[in-house]
PDB file of C-alpha atoms and ligand atoms in Angstrom:
ATOM      1  CA  MET A  27     163.170 -44.734 174.199  1.00 48.00           C
ATOM      2  CA  GLY A  28     162.135 -46.455 177.450  1.00 50.00           C
ATOM      3  CA  ASN A  29     161.999 -44.089 180.378  1.00 62.00           C
ATOM      4  CA  ASP A  30     164.173 -41.422 178.852  1.00 90.00           C
ATOM      5  CA  LYS A  31     161.768 -38.576 179.508  1.00 95.00           C
ATOM      6  CA  LEU A  32     162.663 -35.253 177.964  1.00 98.00           C
ATOM      7  CA  ILE A  33     159.511 -33.309 178.798  1.00 98.00           C
ATOM      8  CA  SER A  34     156.863 -34.297 181.267  1.00 98.00           C
ATOM      9  CA  PHE A  35     153.539 -32.683 182.024  1.00 98.00           C
ATOM     10  CA  GLU A  36     152.301 -33.702 185.451  1.00 98.00           C
ATOM     11  CA  ASN A  37     148.688 -32.870 186.314  1.00 98.00           C
ATOM     12  CA  VAL A  38     148.985 -29.630 184.401  1.00 98.00           C
ATOM     13  CA  SER A  39     146.131 -27.155 184.198  1.00 98.00           C
ATOM     14  CA  PHE A  40     146.347 -23.741 182.632  1.00 97.00           C
ATOM     15  CA  SER A  41     143.935 -20.849 182.618  1.00 96.00           C
ATOM     16  CA  TYR A  42     144.288 -17.495 180.884  1.00 94.00           C
ATOM     17  CA  SER A  43     141.901 -15.860 183.332  1.00 86.00           C
ATOM     18  CA  ASP A  44     143.316 -14.488 186.588  1.00 75.00           C
ATOM     19  CA  GLU A  45     142.118 -15.476 190.024  1.00 68.00           C
ATOM     20  CA  SER A  46     139.808 -12.447 190.282  1.00 72.00           C
ATOM     21  CA  SER A  47     137.507 -13.664 187.511  1.00 70.00           C
ATOM     22  CA  GLU A  48     134.339 -15.329 188.728  1.00 76.00           C
ATOM     23  CA  GLU A  49     134.516 -18.518 186.740  1.00 80.00           C
ATOM     24  CA  ILE A  50     137.885 -19.954 185.749  1.00 84.00           C
ATOM     25  CA  ARG A  51     137.932 -21.423 182.245  1.00 90.00           C
ATOM     26  CA  TYR A  52     140.731 -23.841 181.611  1.00 95.00           C
ATOM     27  CA  ALA A  53     142.611 -23.880 178.316  1.00 97.00           C
ATOM     28  CA  LEU A  54     144.183 -27.124 179.531  1.00 98.00           C
ATOM     29  CA  LYS A  55     142.942 -29.327 182.340  1.00 97.00           C
ATOM     30  CA  ASP A  56     144.785 -32.131 184.126  1.00 98.00           C
ATOM     31  CA  ILE A  57     147.294 -32.956 181.441  1.00 98.00           C
ATOM     32  CA  ASN A  58     149.650 -35.882 181.984  1.00 98.00           C
ATOM     33  CA  LEU A  59     152.037 -36.428 179.128  1.00 98.00           C
ATOM     34  CA  ALA A  60     155.576 -37.713 178.807  1.00 98.00           C
ATOM     35  CA  ILE A  61     157.675 -36.936 175.754  1.00 98.00           C
ATOM     36  CA  HIS A  62     160.621 -39.286 175.380  1.00 98.00           C
ATOM     37  CA  ARG A  63     163.900 -38.633 173.650  1.00 97.00           C
ATOM     38  CA  GLY A  64     163.788 -39.463 169.936  1.00 97.00           C
ATOM     39  CA  GLU A  65     160.005 -39.639 169.656  1.00 97.00           C
ATOM     40  CA  PHE A  66     157.930 -38.051 166.911  1.00 98.00           C
ATOM     41  CA  ILE A  67     154.600 -37.137 168.482  1.00 98.00           C
ATOM     42  CA  ALA A  68     151.751 -35.539 166.588  1.00 98.00           C
ATOM     43  CA  VAL A  69     149.195 -33.504 168.509  1.00 98.00           C
ATOM     44  CA  LEU A  70     145.719 -33.254 167.008  1.00 98.00           C
ATOM     45  CA  GLY A  71     142.653 -31.385 168.160  1.00 96.00           C
ATOM     46  CA  HIS A  72     140.146 -28.938 166.755  1.00 93.00           C
ATOM     47  CA  ASN A  73     140.435 -25.171 167.153  1.00 94.00           C
ATOM     48  CA  GLY A  74     140.478 -23.927 170.713  1.00 96.00           C
ATOM     49  CA  SER A  75     141.169 -27.360 172.208  1.00 97.00           C
ATOM     50  CA  GLY A  76     144.390 -26.179 173.894  1.00 97.00           C
ATOM     51  CA  LYS A  77     147.188 -27.217 171.511  1.00 98.00           C
ATOM     52  CA  SER A  78     149.014 -23.868 171.320  1.00 97.00           C
ATOM     53  CA  THR A  79     148.761 -23.528 175.074  1.00 98.00           C
ATOM     54  CA  LEU A  80     150.467 -26.919 175.361  1.00 98.00           C
ATOM     55  CA  ALA A  81     153.256 -25.733 173.032  1.00 98.00           C
ATOM     56  CA  LYS A  82     153.830 -22.615 175.131  1.00 98.00           C
ATOM     57  CA  LEU A  83     153.918 -24.619 178.349  1.00 98.00           C
ATOM     58  CA  SER A  84     156.604 -26.905 176.905  1.00 98.00           C
ATOM     59  CA  ASN A  85     159.402 -24.322 176.960  1.00 95.00           C
ATOM     60  CA  SER A  86     158.392 -22.036 179.800  1.00 96.00           C
ATOM     61  CA  ILE A  87     156.728 -19.337 177.698  1.00 96.00           C
ATOM     62  CA  TYR A  88     153.874 -20.046 180.137  1.00 97.00           C
ATOM     63  CA  ALA A  89     154.046 -21.639 183.552  1.00 97.00           C
ATOM     64  CA  PRO A  90     151.180 -23.959 184.567  1.00 98.00           C
ATOM     65  CA  SER A  91     148.386 -22.562 186.759  1.00 96.00           C
ATOM     66  CA  SER A  92     148.647 -25.841 188.647  1.00 97.00           C
ATOM     67  CA  GLY A  93     150.710 -28.983 188.223  1.00 98.00           C
ATOM     68  CA  LYS A  94     154.256 -29.097 186.855  1.00 98.00           C
ATOM     69  CA  VAL A  95     156.090 -29.229 183.556  1.00 98.00           C
ATOM     70  CA  PHE A  96     159.647 -30.557 183.630  1.00 98.00           C
ATOM     71  CA  VAL A  97     162.228 -30.353 180.856  1.00 98.00           C
ATOM     72  CA  GLU A  98     165.062 -32.777 181.607  1.00 97.00           C
ATOM     73  CA  GLY A  99     163.989 -32.523 185.221  1.00 97.00           C
ATOM     74  CA  MET A 100     164.037 -28.703 185.237  1.00 98.00           C
ATOM     75  CA  ASP A 101     160.833 -27.129 186.545  1.00 98.00           C
ATOM     76  CA  THR A 102     159.510 -24.685 183.929  1.00 98.00           C
ATOM     77  CA  SER A 103     157.868 -22.587 186.679  1.00 98.00           C
ATOM     78  CA  ASP A 104     161.252 -21.631 188.092  1.00 98.00           C
ATOM     79  CA  PRO A 105     162.424 -18.404 186.378  1.00 96.00           C
ATOM     80  CA  GLU A 106     166.049 -19.528 186.851  1.00 97.00           C
ATOM     81  CA  ASN A 107     165.403 -22.400 184.447  1.00 97.00           C
ATOM     82  CA  GLU A 108     163.892 -20.302 181.698  1.00 95.00           C
ATOM     83  CA  PHE A 109     167.117 -19.781 179.756  1.00 92.00           C
ATOM     84  CA  PRO A 110     168.404 -23.392 179.828  1.00 94.00           C
ATOM     85  CA  ILE A 111     164.902 -24.644 178.977  1.00 97.00           C
ATOM     86  CA  ARG A 112     164.579 -22.352 175.950  1.00 94.00           C
ATOM     87  CA  LYS A 113     167.867 -23.816 174.693  1.00 93.00           C
ATOM     88  CA  LYS A 114     166.573 -27.385 175.056  1.00 96.00           C
ATOM     89  CA  VAL A 115     163.108 -26.913 173.583  1.00 97.00           C
ATOM     90  CA  GLY A 116     162.665 -24.780 170.472  1.00 96.00           C
ATOM     91  CA  VAL A 117     159.149 -23.785 169.463  1.00 96.00           C
ATOM     92  CA  VAL A 118     158.283 -23.020 165.841  1.00 96.00           C
ATOM     93  CA  PHE A 119     155.003 -21.187 165.271  1.00 95.00           C
ATOM     94  CA  GLN A 120     152.423 -21.072 162.527  1.00 94.00           C
ATOM     95  CA  ASN A 121     153.283 -17.807 160.824  1.00 94.00           C
ATOM     96  CA  PRO A 122     156.798 -17.801 159.357  1.00 90.00           C
ATOM     97  CA  ASP A 123     156.694 -14.018 158.852  1.00 93.00           C
ATOM     98  CA  ASN A 124     156.460 -13.459 162.602  1.00 92.00           C
ATOM     99  CA  GLN A 125     159.553 -15.586 163.216  1.00 92.00           C
ATOM    100  CA  ILE A 126     161.953 -14.138 160.671  1.00 94.00           C
ATOM    101  CA  VAL A 127     163.919 -11.275 162.226  1.00 94.00           C
ATOM    102  CA  ALA A 128     166.690 -10.498 159.717  1.00 96.00           C
ATOM    103  CA  SER A 129     166.683  -9.572 156.041  1.00 97.00           C
ATOM    104  CA  ILE A 130     169.313 -12.143 154.961  1.00 98.00           C
ATOM    105  CA  VAL A 131     168.783 -15.869 155.519  1.00 98.00           C
ATOM    106  CA  GLU A 132     172.075 -16.645 157.277  1.00 98.00           C
ATOM    107  CA  GLU A 133     171.780 -13.595 159.527  1.00 98.00           C
ATOM    108  CA  ASP A 134     168.356 -14.732 160.561  1.00 98.00           C
ATOM    109  CA  VAL A 135     169.611 -18.203 161.486  1.00 98.00           C
ATOM    110  CA  ALA A 136     172.567 -16.661 163.383  1.00 98.00           C
ATOM    111  CA  PHE A 137     170.267 -14.540 165.556  1.00 96.00           C
ATOM    112  CA  GLY A 138     169.531 -17.252 168.156  1.00 93.00           C
ATOM    113  CA  PRO A 139     173.126 -18.438 168.709  1.00 94.00           C
ATOM    114  CA  GLU A 140     174.315 -14.801 168.797  1.00 95.00           C
ATOM    115  CA  ASN A 141     171.921 -14.189 171.667  1.00 91.00           C
ATOM    116  CA  LEU A 142     173.325 -17.241 173.428  1.00 88.00           C
ATOM    117  CA  GLY A 143     176.774 -15.643 173.279  1.00 91.00           C
ATOM    118  CA  ILE A 144     178.278 -18.378 171.110  1.00 93.00           C
ATOM    119  CA  PRO A 145     181.716 -17.451 169.605  1.00 96.00           C
ATOM    120  CA  PRO A 146     181.542 -16.273 165.945  1.00 96.00           C
ATOM    121  CA  ALA A 147     183.453 -19.228 164.453  1.00 96.00           C
ATOM    122  CA  GLU A 148     181.074 -21.666 166.082  1.00 97.00           C
ATOM    123  CA  ILE A 149     178.062 -19.606 164.995  1.00 97.00           C
ATOM    124  CA  ARG A 150     179.271 -19.851 161.395  1.00 97.00           C
ATOM    125  CA  GLN A 151     179.491 -23.618 161.738  1.00 97.00           C
ATOM    126  CA  ARG A 152     176.089 -23.963 163.412  1.00 97.00           C
ATOM    127  CA  VAL A 153     174.377 -21.734 160.846  1.00 98.00           C
ATOM    128  CA  ASP A 154     175.794 -23.696 157.908  1.00 97.00           C
ATOM    129  CA  GLU A 155     174.877 -26.991 159.492  1.00 96.00           C
ATOM    130  CA  ALA A 156     171.341 -25.841 160.334  1.00 96.00           C
ATOM    131  CA  LEU A 157     170.775 -24.523 156.818  1.00 97.00           C
ATOM    132  CA  ARG A 158     171.977 -27.813 155.345  1.00 96.00           C
ATOM    133  CA  ALA A 159     169.638 -29.737 157.651  1.00 94.00           C
ATOM    134  CA  VAL A 160     166.615 -27.886 156.257  1.00 95.00           C
ATOM    135  CA  ASP A 161     167.968 -27.955 152.709  1.00 95.00           C
ATOM    136  CA  MET A 162     168.337 -24.143 152.520  1.00 97.00           C
ATOM    137  CA  TYR A 163     172.141 -23.820 152.414  1.00 98.00           C
ATOM    138  CA  GLY A 164     172.035 -22.653 148.801  1.00 98.00           C
ATOM    139  CA  TYR A 165     169.830 -19.767 149.924  1.00 98.00           C
ATOM    140  CA  ARG A 166     172.074 -18.564 152.763  1.00 98.00           C
ATOM    141  CA  LEU A 167     172.696 -15.147 151.166  1.00 98.00           C
ATOM    142  CA  HIS A 168     169.153 -14.670 149.877  1.00 98.00           C
ATOM    143  CA  GLU A 169     166.738 -12.067 151.170  1.00 98.00           C
ATOM    144  CA  THR A 170     164.272 -13.581 153.594  1.00 97.00           C
ATOM    145  CA  HIS A 171     161.276 -11.584 152.348  1.00 96.00           C
ATOM    146  CA  ARG A 172     161.612 -13.104 148.868  1.00 96.00           C
ATOM    147  CA  LEU A 173     161.326 -16.709 150.052  1.00 96.00           C
ATOM    148  CA  SER A 174     158.206 -18.836 149.672  1.00 95.00           C
ATOM    149  CA  GLY A 175     156.213 -19.664 152.811  1.00 94.00           C
ATOM    150  CA  GLY A 176     157.687 -23.162 152.954  1.00 95.00           C
ATOM    151  CA  GLN A 177     161.226 -21.803 152.602  1.00 96.00           C
ATOM    152  CA  LYS A 178     160.612 -19.210 155.316  1.00 96.00           C
ATOM    153  CA  GLN A 179     159.322 -21.872 157.643  1.00 95.00           C
ATOM    154  CA  ARG A 180     162.431 -23.988 156.943  1.00 96.00           C
ATOM    155  CA  VAL A 181     164.592 -20.949 157.784  1.00 97.00           C
ATOM    156  CA  ALA A 182     162.629 -20.538 161.021  1.00 96.00           C
ATOM    157  CA  ILE A 183     163.326 -24.212 161.800  1.00 96.00           C
ATOM    158  CA  ALA A 184     167.032 -23.681 160.992  1.00 97.00           C
ATOM    159  CA  GLY A 185     167.027 -20.759 163.438  1.00 96.00           C
ATOM    160  CA  MET A 186     165.903 -23.150 166.156  1.00 96.00           C
ATOM    161  CA  LEU A 187     168.353 -25.890 165.100  1.00 96.00           C
ATOM    162  CA  ALA A 188     171.251 -23.425 165.342  1.00 96.00           C
ATOM    163  CA  MET A 189     170.556 -23.260 169.075  1.00 95.00           C
ATOM    164  CA  GLN A 190     171.056 -27.058 169.132  1.00 94.00           C
ATOM    165  CA  PRO A 191     167.881 -27.948 171.001  1.00 96.00           C
ATOM    166  CA  GLU A 192     166.968 -31.431 172.232  1.00 96.00           C
ATOM    167  CA  CYS A 193     163.412 -31.084 171.059  1.00 98.00           C
ATOM    168  CA  LEU A 194     161.453 -29.159 168.440  1.00 98.00           C
ATOM    169  CA  VAL A 195     157.859 -28.266 169.137  1.00 98.00           C
ATOM    170  CA  LEU A 196     156.099 -27.141 165.976  1.00 98.00           C
ATOM    171  CA  ASP A 197     152.725 -25.459 166.337  1.00 97.00           C
ATOM    172  CA  GLU A 198     150.838 -25.960 163.063  1.00 97.00           C
ATOM    173  CA  PRO A 199     153.960 -25.060 161.060  1.00 95.00           C
ATOM    174  CA  THR A 200     152.247 -25.869 157.761  1.00 95.00           C
ATOM    175  CA  ALA A 201     148.882 -24.198 158.400  1.00 93.00           C
ATOM    176  CA  MET A 202     149.724 -21.123 156.329  1.00 91.00           C
ATOM    177  CA  LEU A 203     151.565 -22.934 153.548  1.00 92.00           C
ATOM    178  CA  ASP A 204     150.519 -24.171 150.109  1.00 92.00           C
ATOM    179  CA  PRO A 205     150.584 -27.951 149.479  1.00 92.00           C
ATOM    180  CA  MET A 206     154.155 -27.761 148.145  1.00 92.00           C
ATOM    181  CA  GLY A 207     155.383 -25.843 151.199  1.00 91.00           C
ATOM    182  CA  ARG A 208     153.564 -28.287 153.467  1.00 93.00           C
ATOM    183  CA  LYS A 209     155.349 -31.237 151.887  1.00 93.00           C
ATOM    184  CA  GLU A 210     158.749 -29.513 152.140  1.00 92.00           C
ATOM    185  CA  VAL A 211     158.339 -28.721 155.811  1.00 94.00           C
ATOM    186  CA  MET A 212     156.926 -32.120 156.757  1.00 95.00           C
ATOM    187  CA  SER A 213     159.678 -33.939 154.901  1.00 94.00           C
ATOM    188  CA  ILE A 214     162.397 -31.861 156.617  1.00 95.00           C
ATOM    189  CA  VAL A 215     160.853 -32.419 160.030  1.00 96.00           C
ATOM    190  CA  ARG A 216     160.627 -36.157 159.392  1.00 96.00           C
ATOM    191  CA  SER A 217     164.242 -36.400 158.356  1.00 95.00           C
ATOM    192  CA  LEU A 218     165.351 -34.379 161.397  1.00 95.00           C
ATOM    193  CA  ASN A 219     163.656 -37.022 163.510  1.00 97.00           C
ATOM    194  CA  ARG A 220     164.596 -40.132 161.543  1.00 96.00           C
ATOM    195  CA  GLU A 221     168.141 -39.221 160.545  1.00 94.00           C
ATOM    196  CA  ARG A 222     169.268 -36.926 163.336  1.00 93.00           C
ATOM    197  CA  GLY A 223     167.233 -38.321 166.207  1.00 95.00           C
ATOM    198  CA  MET A 224     165.583 -34.975 166.964  1.00 97.00           C
ATOM    199  CA  THR A 225     162.648 -35.271 169.348  1.00 98.00           C
ATOM    200  CA  VAL A 226     159.608 -33.744 167.659  1.00 98.00           C
ATOM    201  CA  VAL A 227     156.233 -32.600 168.927  1.00 98.00           C
ATOM    202  CA  TYR A 228     154.230 -31.754 165.850  1.00 98.00           C
ATOM    203  CA  ILE A 229     150.924 -29.951 166.311  1.00 98.00           C
ATOM    204  CA  THR A 230     148.775 -30.130 163.225  1.00 96.00           C
ATOM    205  CA  HIS A 231     145.229 -30.273 161.949  1.00 91.00           C
ATOM    206  CA  TYR A 232     146.243 -32.307 158.908  1.00 94.00           C
ATOM    207  CA  MET A 233     145.418 -35.954 159.497  1.00 95.00           C
ATOM    208  CA  GLU A 234     147.874 -37.094 156.818  1.00 94.00           C
ATOM    209  CA  GLU A 235     150.705 -35.384 158.710  1.00 95.00           C
ATOM    210  CA  ALA A 236     149.688 -36.964 162.010  1.00 97.00           C
ATOM    211  CA  ALA A 237     149.636 -40.358 160.283  1.00 96.00           C
ATOM    212  CA  LEU A 238     153.419 -40.092 159.845  1.00 95.00           C
ATOM    213  CA  ALA A 239     154.149 -39.764 163.582  1.00 97.00           C
ATOM    214  CA  ASP A 240     155.149 -42.557 165.989  1.00 96.00           C
ATOM    215  CA  ARG A 241     152.456 -41.528 168.414  1.00 98.00           C
ATOM    216  CA  VAL A 242     149.355 -39.342 168.218  1.00 98.00           C
ATOM    217  CA  VAL A 243     147.962 -37.345 171.116  1.00 98.00           C
ATOM    218  CA  ILE A 244     144.463 -35.920 170.725  1.00 98.00           C
ATOM    219  CA  ILE A 245     143.504 -32.901 172.778  1.00 98.00           C
ATOM    220  CA  ASP A 246     139.809 -32.318 173.053  1.00 97.00           C
ATOM    221  CA  ASN A 247     138.103 -29.710 175.165  1.00 96.00           C
ATOM    222  CA  SER A 248     141.284 -28.937 177.167  1.00 97.00           C
ATOM    223  CA  ARG A 249     141.982 -32.571 178.031  1.00 98.00           C
ATOM    224  CA  ILE A 250     143.920 -35.461 176.523  1.00 98.00           C
ATOM    225  CA  ALA A 251     141.310 -37.594 174.772  1.00 98.00           C
ATOM    226  CA  ALA A 252     143.697 -40.205 173.356  1.00 98.00           C
ATOM    227  CA  ASP A 253     147.375 -41.095 173.223  1.00 98.00           C
ATOM    228  CA  ALA A 254     148.169 -44.033 170.928  1.00 98.00           C
ATOM    229  CA  SER A 255     149.761 -45.104 167.644  1.00 97.00           C
ATOM    230  CA  PRO A 256     148.406 -43.590 164.404  1.00 96.00           C
ATOM    231  CA  LYS A 257     147.002 -47.027 163.463  1.00 95.00           C
ATOM    232  CA  GLN A 258     145.059 -47.255 166.709  1.00 96.00           C
ATOM    233  CA  ILE A 259     143.881 -43.647 166.571  1.00 96.00           C
ATOM    234  CA  PHE A 260     142.658 -43.720 162.985  1.00 95.00           C
ATOM    235  CA  ALA A 261     140.906 -47.068 163.470  1.00 92.00           C
ATOM    236  CA  ASP A 262     138.751 -45.563 166.229  1.00 93.00           C
ATOM    237  CA  GLN A 263     135.905 -43.925 164.329  1.00 91.00           C
ATOM    238  CA  ALA A 264     133.910 -43.160 167.470  1.00 94.00           C
ATOM    239  CA  LEU A 265     136.851 -41.352 169.058  1.00 96.00           C
ATOM    240  CA  LEU A 266     137.544 -39.339 165.913  1.00 96.00           C
ATOM    241  CA  SER A 267     133.986 -38.155 165.463  1.00 95.00           C
ATOM    242  CA  ARG A 268     133.689 -37.361 169.168  1.00 96.00           C
ATOM    243  CA  CYS A 269     136.731 -35.096 168.798  1.00 96.00           C
ATOM    244  CA  GLY A 270     135.627 -33.586 165.492  1.00 95.00           C
ATOM    245  CA  LEU A 271     138.439 -35.279 163.548  1.00 96.00           C
ATOM    246  CA  ALA A 272     138.548 -37.519 160.491  1.00 92.00           C
ATOM    247  CA  VAL A 273     140.750 -40.216 159.001  1.00 93.00           C
ATOM    248  CA  PRO A 274     143.377 -39.146 156.424  1.00 92.00           C
ATOM    249  CA  GLU A 275     142.057 -38.820 152.869  1.00 92.00           C
ATOM    250  CA  ILE A 276     144.200 -41.740 151.730  1.00 93.00           C
ATOM    251  CA  THR A 277     142.546 -43.940 154.376  1.00 93.00           C
ATOM    252  CA  GLN A 278     139.091 -42.994 153.060  1.00 92.00           C
ATOM    253  CA  ILE A 279     140.203 -43.979 149.563  1.00 92.00           C
ATOM    254  CA  ALA A 280     141.643 -47.279 150.808  1.00 92.00           C
ATOM    255  CA  TYR A 281     138.407 -48.001 152.638  1.00 90.00           C
ATOM    256  CA  LEU A 282     136.347 -47.353 149.491  1.00 92.00           C
ATOM    257  CA  LEU A 283     138.642 -49.462 147.295  1.00 92.00           C
ATOM    258  CA  ASN A 284     138.404 -52.249 149.833  1.00 91.00           C
ATOM    259  CA  LYS A 285     134.598 -52.040 149.821  1.00 91.00           C
ATOM    260  CA  MET A 286     134.618 -52.184 146.026  1.00 93.00           C
ATOM    261  CA  GLY A 287     136.386 -55.536 146.257  1.00 92.00           C
ATOM    262  CA  PHE A 288     139.998 -54.551 145.635  1.00 89.00           C
ATOM    263  CA  SER A 289     142.421 -56.323 147.939  1.00 88.00           C
ATOM    264  CA  VAL A 290     143.694 -53.091 149.477  1.00 90.00           C
ATOM    265  CA  PRO A 291     143.850 -53.032 153.284  1.00 90.00           C
ATOM    266  CA  PRO A 292     141.206 -50.597 154.600  1.00 86.00           C
ATOM    267  CA  ASP A 293     143.530 -49.156 157.273  1.00 87.00           C
ATOM    268  CA  ILE A 294     146.191 -47.656 155.023  1.00 92.00           C
ATOM    269  CA  LEU A 295     147.499 -44.386 156.496  1.00 94.00           C
ATOM    270  CA  THR A 296     150.166 -43.039 154.174  1.00 92.00           C
ATOM    271  CA  GLU A 297     150.898 -42.575 150.480  1.00 89.00           C
ATOM    272  CA  GLU A 298     153.800 -45.029 150.761  1.00 90.00           C
ATOM    273  CA  GLU A 299     151.540 -47.739 152.165  1.00 92.00           C
ATOM    274  CA  MET A 300     149.027 -47.107 149.365  1.00 93.00           C
ATOM    275  CA  ILE A 301     151.670 -47.328 146.649  1.00 93.00           C
ATOM    276  CA  GLN A 302     152.894 -50.599 148.122  1.00 91.00           C
ATOM    277  CA  ALA A 303     149.375 -52.023 148.304  1.00 90.00           C
ATOM    278  CA  ILE A 304     148.584 -51.033 144.711  1.00 88.00           C
ATOM    279  CA  GLN A 305     151.817 -52.564 143.457  1.00 88.00           C
ATOM    280  CA  THR A 306     150.951 -55.798 145.231  1.00 84.00           C
ATOM    281  CA  VAL A 307     147.412 -55.778 143.770  1.00 77.00           C
ATOM    282  CA  SER A 308     148.568 -55.082 140.213  1.00 73.00           C
ATOM    283  CA  ARG A 309     151.258 -57.746 140.386  1.00 71.00           C
ATOM    284  CA  SER A 310     148.840 -60.394 141.655  1.00 65.00           C
ATOM    285  CA  GLY A 311     145.873 -59.354 139.569  1.00 56.00           C
TER     286      GLY A 311
HETATM  287  N1  ADP B   4     145.851 -15.160 175.008  1.00 88.27           N
HETATM  288  C1  ADP B   4     144.702 -15.729 175.386  1.00 88.27           C
HETATM  289  N2  ADP B   4     143.864 -15.136 176.262  1.00 88.27           N
HETATM  290  C2  ADP B   4     142.701 -15.707 176.637  1.00 88.27           C
HETATM  291  N3  ADP B   4     142.270 -16.900 176.200  1.00 88.27           N
HETATM  292  C3  ADP B   4     143.052 -17.550 175.311  1.00 88.27           C
HETATM  293  C4  ADP B   4     144.301 -16.995 174.851  1.00 88.27           C
HETATM  294  N4  ADP B   4     144.862 -17.871 173.980  1.00 88.27           N
HETATM  295  C5  ADP B   4     144.003 -18.904 173.888  1.00 88.27           C
HETATM  296  N5  ADP B   4     142.932 -18.721 174.688  1.00 88.27           N
HETATM  297  C6  ADP B   4     141.798 -19.664 174.867  1.00 88.27           C
HETATM  298  O1  ADP B   4     142.322 -20.886 175.370  1.00 88.27           O
HETATM  299  C7  ADP B   4     141.711 -21.998 174.745  1.00 88.27           C
HETATM  300  C8  ADP B   4     142.782 -22.862 174.064  1.00 88.27           C
HETATM  301  O2  ADP B   4     143.423 -22.105 173.053  1.00 88.27           O
HETATM  302  P1  ADP B   4     144.636 -22.631 172.206  1.00 88.27           P
HETATM  303  O3  ADP B   4     145.623 -23.273 173.109  1.00 88.27           O
HETATM  304  O4  ADP B   4     145.104 -21.499 171.369  1.00 88.27           O
HETATM  305  O5  ADP B   4     143.928 -23.762 171.304  1.00 88.27           O
HETATM  306  P2  ADP B   4     144.351 -24.378 169.883  1.00 88.27           P
HETATM  307  O6  ADP B   4     145.795 -24.048 169.636  1.00 88.27           O
HETATM  308  O7  ADP B   4     144.087 -25.840 170.036  1.00 88.27           O
HETATM  309  O8  ADP B   4     143.451 -23.755 168.869  1.00 88.27           O
HETATM  310  C9  ADP B   4     140.699 -21.421 173.781  1.00 88.27           C
HETATM  311  O9  ADP B   4     139.442 -21.410 174.403  1.00 88.27           O
HETATM  312  C10 ADP B   4     141.187 -20.019 173.536  1.00 88.27           C
HETATM  313  O10 ADP B   4     140.109 -19.158 173.235  1.00 88.27           O
HETATM  314 MG1   MG B   5     146.744 -23.169 168.015  1.00 88.27          MG
END
């Protein structure tokens, strides 16, 4: 990773109010954040903290009120850069229904590359590849409105992948899904990062999803309150309660088991870690 910055926020503030309003309220204030190629970053923060604003600043949907956002060195405030930036950074939103534009799955995924003016043969190839990446190839001729929420969200992700972005920014992509759909989407996003090297910024309010990231950024009250590994973040009880956040459920269970005298580490963050710990305990005990 090193210094290979893909997106950088430099002293970024953003306000929805215009200059004429008496008191300017900032949705984001003085944000400094570098997103490196290949990283999987989770962004946590309670409602209204500024997460969606951050997502929209990352691909020039919004330009900062002050400060700068750069995508591969391109200034997002420059209208000339809007098109190349949208190709590099794809944003997936919360509601899959608002992102599906066509009635057949493969037509929906083709929509983005068609707008980029990609030749038809290459579109075909990109659409198939994108659908395979989200495990929806078998559904390519299905009607979009009949899909489950999780499947729709995977089609929305495929639509972004077909534009071959460098980075996916997902703004609470699982918030409207049932537990099954949440698992599907999270597992696809993880494999896009781990197996295909896709840079991922994953905004969520599920602690167990954030626990799977390489790095967790907490936004609180329009500012970055923390930027560290999941282990460091979820060990900091004071920080979490200050920001209105909790540890993942599995961590609470591990903590209780540990207190009850079982030799389970109290800082377990994921199901995999828990399974491993329990196997070790049952083998030794
Ligand atoms: N379109 C908008 N117009 C005015 N204020 C907005 C708009 N969108 C968000 N805000 C305000 O900006 C702040 C940050 O919102 P947002 O980025 O949506 O937070 P989050 O995604 O973390 O819930 C909130 O106070 C919210 O009320
Ligand atoms: Mg939001």
